[in-house]
Amino acid sequence: IAAVGGAVVGAAAVLLGLRMKAKAQGEPEKADPDEFTLLPPPNPDWTPGTKPTSPFGGEFETVHIADLRKNDVAPFEFFMTAMGPRMFHLCSTMHPDGTANLAPVCYLGPVSEDDPHIVMGVTRRKNDARPKDTEINVDATGEFVLNVVSSWCCEAAEHTAKRHAPDIDEFESSGFTKVASSSVKPFRCKETAIQLECKVVESVDLQDPDGAQASRVYIAKVVAIHFAKELMADGRSPTNPAIALSKGLKPVILIHPHQRSCVTSAFGDTKARSSYAAEFKACSMSLNDIAKNGDPQAVES
């Protein structure tokens, strides 16, 4: 047994070494499902009513944002790390004159599932009243495309954050390939694995403490989603689709203003989720049925 175990570990080490060597030599990164690890749930012995145990002592630092400003400290870095990991997307827009624009965004998230909507914030630069190209274009057209950034295109995506002139096509400067969208005018990025076409339904302006516009927040309806065929979950089809993260998507997340990570592992259903999923199954209903028709066990108030 020990010999077999040693052989497995040795083979894994050789495989890892070959992958690292390939990356060092500049070979294209592959969407390898073997690089994804499915872990067991972290608290398998938990039972309802049992208090979770924190590894920390229970004492807290309390920071009021207004106090940071009094000390002339910008809350950006502190706030970003407190919010935890955020998905990294490229926002594709188009100027009315046809100039394509790409910009990295991370102030976004889903806010509705039955009729999919997302919220996205586009900030203003401090002491600069001029709107960014993304804001100008979205206001003019009411459309944008969100492209999920994976590890293999992270460098090109980061390049779009540079302050390019409005007439510069960031697709060309960053190396991304334009692909026509099906429902909106802005292009999709061919080298990304998932793209969401969006149409704005509402926008709200947020002010900083001095009364200047700090951010414009867009609520947008997702009208179409494109994804690499290899990411289709097993047993699914275009008429009942699902995307499998485990098939090599390797999405990039932001964990700090100067740190990124790549999602290559996840743990399966927790004991609690498995229990209520079993209740749905006992009613002969899937989670998709619940989303479509409602929960038959819901108690009316």
Short mmCIF file of C-alpha atoms in Angstrom, two decimals:
data_model
loop_
_atom_site.label_atom_id
_atom_site.label_comp_id
_atom_site.label_asym_id
_atom_site.label_seq_id
_atom_site.Cartn_x
_atom_site.Cartn_y
_atom_site.Cartn_z
CA ILE A 1 0.00 0.00 0.00
CA ALA A 2 2.80 2.38 0.94
CA ALA A 3 4.51 1.66 -2.38
CA VAL A 4 1.31 2.38 -4.32
CA GLY A 5 0.71 5.57 -2.32
CA GLY A 6 4.26 6.70 -2.99
CA ALA A 7 3.84 6.01 -6.69
CA VAL A 8 0.63 8.09 -6.81
CA VAL A 9 2.26 10.99 -4.99
CA GLY A 10 5.29 10.74 -7.24
CA ALA A 11 3.15 10.71 -10.38
CA ALA A 12 1.19 13.73 -9.14
CA ALA A 13 4.45 15.58 -8.46
CA VAL A 14 5.72 14.78 -11.95
CA LEU A 15 2.44 15.95 -13.50
CA LEU A 16 2.52 19.18 -11.50
CA GLY A 17 6.14 19.71 -12.52
CA LEU A 18 5.28 19.24 -16.20
CA ARG A 19 2.41 21.73 -15.94
CA MET A 20 4.62 24.31 -14.25
CA LYS A 21 7.32 23.75 -16.89
CA ALA A 22 4.76 24.18 -19.69
CA LYS A 23 3.53 27.45 -18.21
CA ALA A 24 7.11 28.66 -17.76
CA GLN A 25 7.78 27.93 -21.43
CA GLY A 26 4.79 30.00 -22.45
CA GLU A 27 2.57 27.18 -23.67
CA PRO A 28 -1.17 28.03 -23.77
CA GLU A 29 -3.04 27.18 -20.60
CA LYS A 30 -5.50 24.30 -20.91
CA ALA A 31 -8.96 24.00 -19.39
CA ASP A 32 -8.08 20.83 -17.49
CA PRO A 33 -10.87 19.39 -15.28
CA ASP A 34 -8.18 17.42 -13.42
CA GLU A 35 -6.99 20.71 -11.91
CA PHE A 36 -10.31 21.11 -10.07
CA THR A 37 -10.63 19.53 -6.62
CA LEU A 38 -13.97 18.70 -5.02
CA LEU A 39 -13.52 18.76 -1.24
CA PRO A 40 -15.76 17.33 1.50
CA PRO A 41 -17.94 19.78 3.46
CA PRO A 42 -15.93 21.45 6.27
CA ASN A 43 -18.35 20.70 9.14
CA PRO A 44 -19.85 17.24 8.48
CA ASP A 45 -20.69 16.61 12.17
CA TRP A 46 -22.74 19.79 12.65
CA THR A 47 -26.34 19.36 13.87
CA PRO A 48 -29.17 21.95 14.01
CA GLY A 49 -28.86 24.19 17.07
CA THR A 50 -25.14 23.55 17.54
CA LYS A 51 -23.23 26.82 17.83
CA PRO A 52 -20.48 27.19 15.24
CA THR A 53 -17.00 27.55 16.73
CA SER A 54 -14.93 30.48 15.48
CA PRO A 55 -11.13 30.11 15.45
CA PHE A 56 -10.90 33.72 16.68
CA GLY A 57 -11.11 34.97 20.26
CA GLY A 58 -14.42 36.83 20.01
CA GLU A 59 -13.08 40.38 20.45
CA PHE A 60 -13.71 42.81 17.60
CA GLU A 61 -12.23 45.98 16.20
CA THR A 62 -14.96 48.45 15.23
CA VAL A 63 -14.20 50.99 12.54
CA HIS A 64 -16.62 53.75 11.57
CA ILE A 65 -16.05 54.87 8.02
CA ALA A 66 -16.50 58.52 8.97
CA ASP A 67 -13.58 58.21 11.39
CA LEU A 68 -11.32 57.00 8.58
CA ARG A 69 -12.11 60.13 6.63
CA LYS A 70 -11.36 62.30 9.66
CA ASN A 71 -7.91 60.70 9.74
CA ASP A 72 -7.51 61.29 5.99
CA VAL A 73 -7.57 57.55 5.28
CA ALA A 74 -9.41 56.36 2.18
CA PRO A 75 -11.71 53.41 3.01
CA PHE A 76 -11.10 51.67 -0.32
CA GLU A 77 -8.57 48.99 0.68
CA PHE A 78 -10.21 48.29 4.05
CA PHE A 79 -13.70 48.05 2.53
CA MET A 80 -12.57 45.80 -0.33
CA THR A 81 -10.88 43.29 1.98
CA ALA A 82 -13.86 43.34 4.37
CA MET A 83 -16.26 42.51 1.53
CA GLY A 84 -14.33 39.35 0.73
CA PRO A 85 -13.69 37.79 -2.69
CA ARG A 86 -15.41 39.36 -5.67
CA MET A 87 -15.80 38.01 -9.18
CA PHE A 88 -13.69 39.66 -11.86
CA HIS A 89 -15.43 40.57 -15.13
CA LEU A 90 -14.64 42.56 -18.24
CA CYS A 91 -17.38 45.00 -19.18
CA SER A 92 -17.71 45.48 -22.92
CA THR A 93 -19.49 48.63 -24.14
CA MET A 94 -19.78 50.55 -27.37
CA HIS A 95 -19.70 54.28 -28.02
CA PRO A 96 -22.43 55.60 -30.34
CA ASP A 97 -19.70 56.23 -32.94
CA GLY A 98 -18.90 52.48 -32.94
CA THR A 99 -15.71 52.55 -30.84
CA ALA A 100 -15.49 49.43 -28.68
CA ASN A 101 -14.49 49.70 -25.03
CA LEU A 102 -13.37 47.15 -22.45
CA ALA A 103 -12.93 47.78 -18.74
CA PRO A 104 -12.50 45.53 -15.68
CA VAL A 105 -15.39 45.59 -13.18
CA CYS A 106 -15.87 43.93 -9.82
CA TYR A 107 -18.66 45.97 -8.22
CA LEU A 108 -21.45 43.69 -9.41
CA GLY A 109 -23.63 40.75 -8.54
CA PRO A 110 -26.92 38.95 -9.29
CA VAL A 111 -30.01 40.44 -7.67
CA SER A 112 -32.83 38.44 -9.25
CA GLU A 113 -33.09 34.87 -10.50
CA ASP A 114 -36.59 34.29 -11.89
CA ASP A 115 -36.03 37.03 -14.46
CA PRO A 116 -32.24 37.36 -14.20
CA HIS A 117 -30.97 40.84 -13.30
CA ILE A 118 -27.58 42.04 -12.14
CA VAL A 119 -26.39 45.22 -10.45
CA MET A 120 -23.13 46.90 -11.52
CA GLY A 121 -21.42 49.97 -10.09
CA VAL A 122 -19.12 52.20 -12.16
CA THR A 123 -17.10 54.52 -9.94
CA ARG A 124 -15.74 57.98 -10.63
CA ARG A 125 -12.07 58.75 -10.08
CA LYS A 126 -11.36 60.89 -7.04
CA ASN A 127 -11.18 64.62 -7.80
CA ASP A 128 -12.11 63.93 -11.42
CA ALA A 129 -15.66 64.87 -12.37
CA ARG A 130 -15.39 63.28 -15.80
CA PRO A 131 -17.29 60.01 -16.23
CA LYS A 132 -15.40 56.94 -17.35
CA ASP A 133 -15.85 55.64 -20.89
CA THR A 134 -17.91 52.72 -19.56
CA GLU A 135 -20.42 55.08 -17.95
CA ILE A 136 -20.61 57.29 -21.03
CA ASN A 137 -21.24 54.32 -23.31
CA VAL A 138 -23.78 52.56 -21.09
CA ASP A 139 -25.72 55.80 -20.61
CA ALA A 140 -25.78 56.34 -24.37
CA THR A 141 -26.77 52.81 -25.43
CA GLY A 142 -28.27 51.14 -22.35
CA GLU A 143 -26.32 47.97 -23.13
CA PHE A 144 -23.19 46.11 -22.05
CA VAL A 145 -21.67 42.64 -21.97
CA LEU A 146 -20.03 41.04 -18.93
CA ASN A 147 -17.20 38.63 -19.75
CA VAL A 148 -16.03 36.30 -16.97
CA VAL A 149 -12.26 36.55 -16.49
CA SER A 150 -10.43 33.23 -16.17
CA SER A 151 -6.79 32.62 -15.28
CA TRP A 152 -5.62 32.33 -18.90
CA CYS A 153 -6.82 35.85 -19.82
CA CYS A 154 -6.18 37.69 -16.53
CA GLU A 155 -3.15 39.64 -17.76
CA ALA A 156 -4.97 40.88 -20.87
CA ALA A 157 -7.98 41.79 -18.74
CA GLU A 158 -5.86 43.77 -16.28
CA HIS A 159 -4.34 45.71 -19.19
CA THR A 160 -7.72 47.23 -19.99
CA ALA A 161 -7.64 49.06 -16.63
CA LYS A 162 -5.03 51.49 -18.00
CA ARG A 163 -6.24 54.99 -18.80
CA HIS A 164 -6.64 54.67 -22.54
CA ALA A 165 -7.90 57.57 -24.61
CA PRO A 166 -11.62 57.36 -25.51
CA ASP A 167 -10.80 56.64 -29.16
CA ILE A 168 -8.60 53.63 -28.30
CA ASP A 169 -10.15 50.24 -28.94
CA GLU A 170 -9.25 48.17 -25.85
CA PHE A 171 -10.03 44.93 -27.69
CA GLU A 172 -7.11 45.64 -29.99
CA SER A 173 -4.75 47.01 -27.33
CA SER A 174 -5.32 44.05 -24.99
CA GLY A 175 -5.45 41.33 -27.64
CA PHE A 176 -9.03 40.15 -27.15
CA THR A 177 -11.01 39.05 -30.21
CA LYS A 178 -14.38 40.65 -30.93
CA VAL A 179 -17.38 38.37 -31.32
CA ALA A 180 -20.80 39.73 -32.25
CA SER A 181 -23.48 39.55 -29.58
CA SER A 182 -26.95 38.20 -30.30
CA SER A 183 -29.16 40.78 -28.55
CA VAL A 184 -26.99 43.86 -27.86
CA LYS A 185 -24.49 45.95 -29.85
CA PRO A 186 -21.38 45.65 -27.62
CA PHE A 187 -19.04 42.82 -28.57
CA ARG A 188 -18.19 39.73 -26.57
CA CYS A 189 -14.61 38.61 -25.78
CA LYS A 190 -13.93 35.37 -27.64
CA GLU A 191 -11.12 34.36 -25.26
CA THR A 192 -13.42 34.39 -22.21
CA ALA A 193 -15.51 31.29 -21.47
CA ILE A 194 -18.74 32.96 -20.30
CA GLN A 195 -20.39 36.16 -21.55
CA LEU A 196 -23.62 37.77 -20.35
CA GLU A 197 -25.50 40.24 -22.57
CA CYS A 198 -27.24 42.92 -20.48
CA LYS A 199 -29.77 45.72 -20.99
CA VAL A 200 -30.14 48.51 -18.43
CA VAL A 201 -33.51 48.98 -16.77
CA GLU A 202 -32.55 51.60 -14.15
CA SER A 203 -29.59 53.60 -12.84
CA VAL A 204 -28.93 55.35 -9.53
CA ASP A 205 -26.20 57.86 -8.64
CA LEU A 206 -24.35 57.66 -5.33
CA GLN A 207 -22.59 60.70 -3.84
CA ASP A 208 -19.44 60.97 -1.77
CA PRO A 209 -19.39 62.92 1.55
CA ASP A 210 -18.65 66.11 -0.38
CA GLY A 211 -21.72 65.72 -2.56
CA ALA A 212 -19.85 64.77 -5.72
CA GLN A 213 -20.92 61.76 -7.75
CA ALA A 214 -18.96 58.74 -6.54
CA SER A 215 -20.61 55.97 -8.52
CA ARG A 216 -23.39 55.22 -10.97
CA VAL A 217 -25.17 51.97 -10.19
CA TYR A 218 -26.92 50.14 -13.00
CA ILE A 219 -29.63 47.52 -12.67
CA ALA A 220 -29.66 45.48 -15.86
CA LYS A 221 -31.57 42.55 -17.24
CA VAL A 222 -29.54 39.60 -18.51
CA VAL A 223 -31.01 38.78 -21.93
CA ALA A 224 -28.55 36.14 -23.17
CA ILE A 225 -25.70 34.03 -21.79
CA HIS A 226 -22.99 32.46 -23.95
CA PHE A 227 -20.60 29.82 -22.60
CA ALA A 228 -18.02 27.39 -23.92
CA LYS A 229 -19.63 24.10 -24.92
CA GLU A 230 -17.07 22.21 -22.84
CA LEU A 231 -18.55 23.78 -19.67
CA MET A 232 -21.99 22.22 -20.12
CA ALA A 233 -22.80 20.20 -16.99
CA ASP A 234 -23.19 16.46 -17.45
CA GLY A 235 -26.72 15.44 -18.36
CA ARG A 236 -27.70 18.96 -19.39
CA SER A 237 -28.49 20.49 -22.78
CA PRO A 238 -29.13 23.92 -24.35
CA THR A 239 -32.82 23.51 -23.48
CA ASN A 240 -32.03 22.90 -19.79
CA PRO A 241 -28.52 24.30 -19.35
CA ALA A 242 -26.14 24.41 -16.40
CA ILE A 243 -22.48 25.40 -16.24
CA ALA A 244 -19.96 23.14 -14.50
CA LEU A 245 -17.24 25.12 -12.76
CA SER A 246 -15.31 21.89 -12.37
CA LYS A 247 -14.68 21.56 -16.12
CA GLY A 248 -11.82 24.03 -16.25
CA LEU A 249 -13.40 27.50 -15.99
CA LYS A 250 -10.85 28.67 -13.39
CA PRO A 251 -12.52 32.07 -12.75
CA VAL A 252 -10.42 34.83 -11.19
CA ILE A 253 -11.58 36.46 -7.97
CA LEU A 254 -10.27 39.60 -6.27
CA ILE A 255 -9.39 39.15 -2.59
CA HIS A 256 -7.36 42.33 -2.08
CA PRO A 257 -6.58 45.42 -4.21
CA HIS A 258 -3.22 43.79 -4.97
CA GLN A 259 -4.12 40.11 -4.76
CA ARG A 260 -6.10 37.79 -7.01
CA SER A 261 -6.95 34.13 -6.74
CA CYS A 262 -8.26 31.43 -9.04
CA VAL A 263 -11.13 29.10 -8.10
CA THR A 264 -9.88 25.55 -8.62
CA SER A 265 -11.58 23.83 -5.69
CA ALA A 266 -14.94 23.74 -3.91
CA PHE A 267 -16.67 21.64 -1.29
CA GLY A 268 -19.90 19.77 -1.95
CA ASP A 269 -23.31 20.27 -0.41
CA THR A 270 -23.28 20.87 3.33
CA LYS A 271 -25.27 18.61 5.62
CA ALA A 272 -27.88 21.34 6.08
CA ARG A 273 -28.36 21.92 2.36
CA SER A 274 -28.50 18.20 1.67
CA SER A 275 -31.29 17.85 4.23
CA TYR A 276 -33.59 20.42 2.69
CA ALA A 277 -32.70 19.27 -0.82
CA ALA A 278 -33.93 15.83 0.32
CA GLU A 279 -37.21 17.43 1.43
CA PHE A 280 -37.68 18.87 -2.05
CA LYS A 281 -36.89 15.50 -3.58
CA ALA A 282 -39.50 13.87 -1.32
CA CYS A 283 -42.03 16.23 -2.91
CA SER A 284 -40.78 15.09 -6.33
CA MET A 285 -39.49 18.62 -6.99
CA SER A 286 -36.07 19.83 -8.08
CA LEU A 287 -34.54 23.20 -7.17
CA ASN A 288 -35.43 24.31 -10.70
CA ASP A 289 -39.07 23.36 -10.04
CA ILE A 290 -39.01 25.39 -6.81
CA ALA A 291 -37.62 28.40 -8.66
CA LYS A 292 -40.25 28.06 -11.38
CA ASN A 293 -43.37 27.11 -9.40
CA GLY A 294 -42.66 28.06 -5.79
CA ASP A 295 -42.21 25.98 -2.64
CA PRO A 296 -45.27 23.80 -1.90
CA GLN A 297 -44.21 23.61 1.74
CA ALA A 298 -44.06 27.39 2.19
CA VAL A 299 -46.20 28.56 5.12
CA GLU A 300 -48.50 31.44 4.29
CA SER A 301 -48.29 34.28 6.80
#
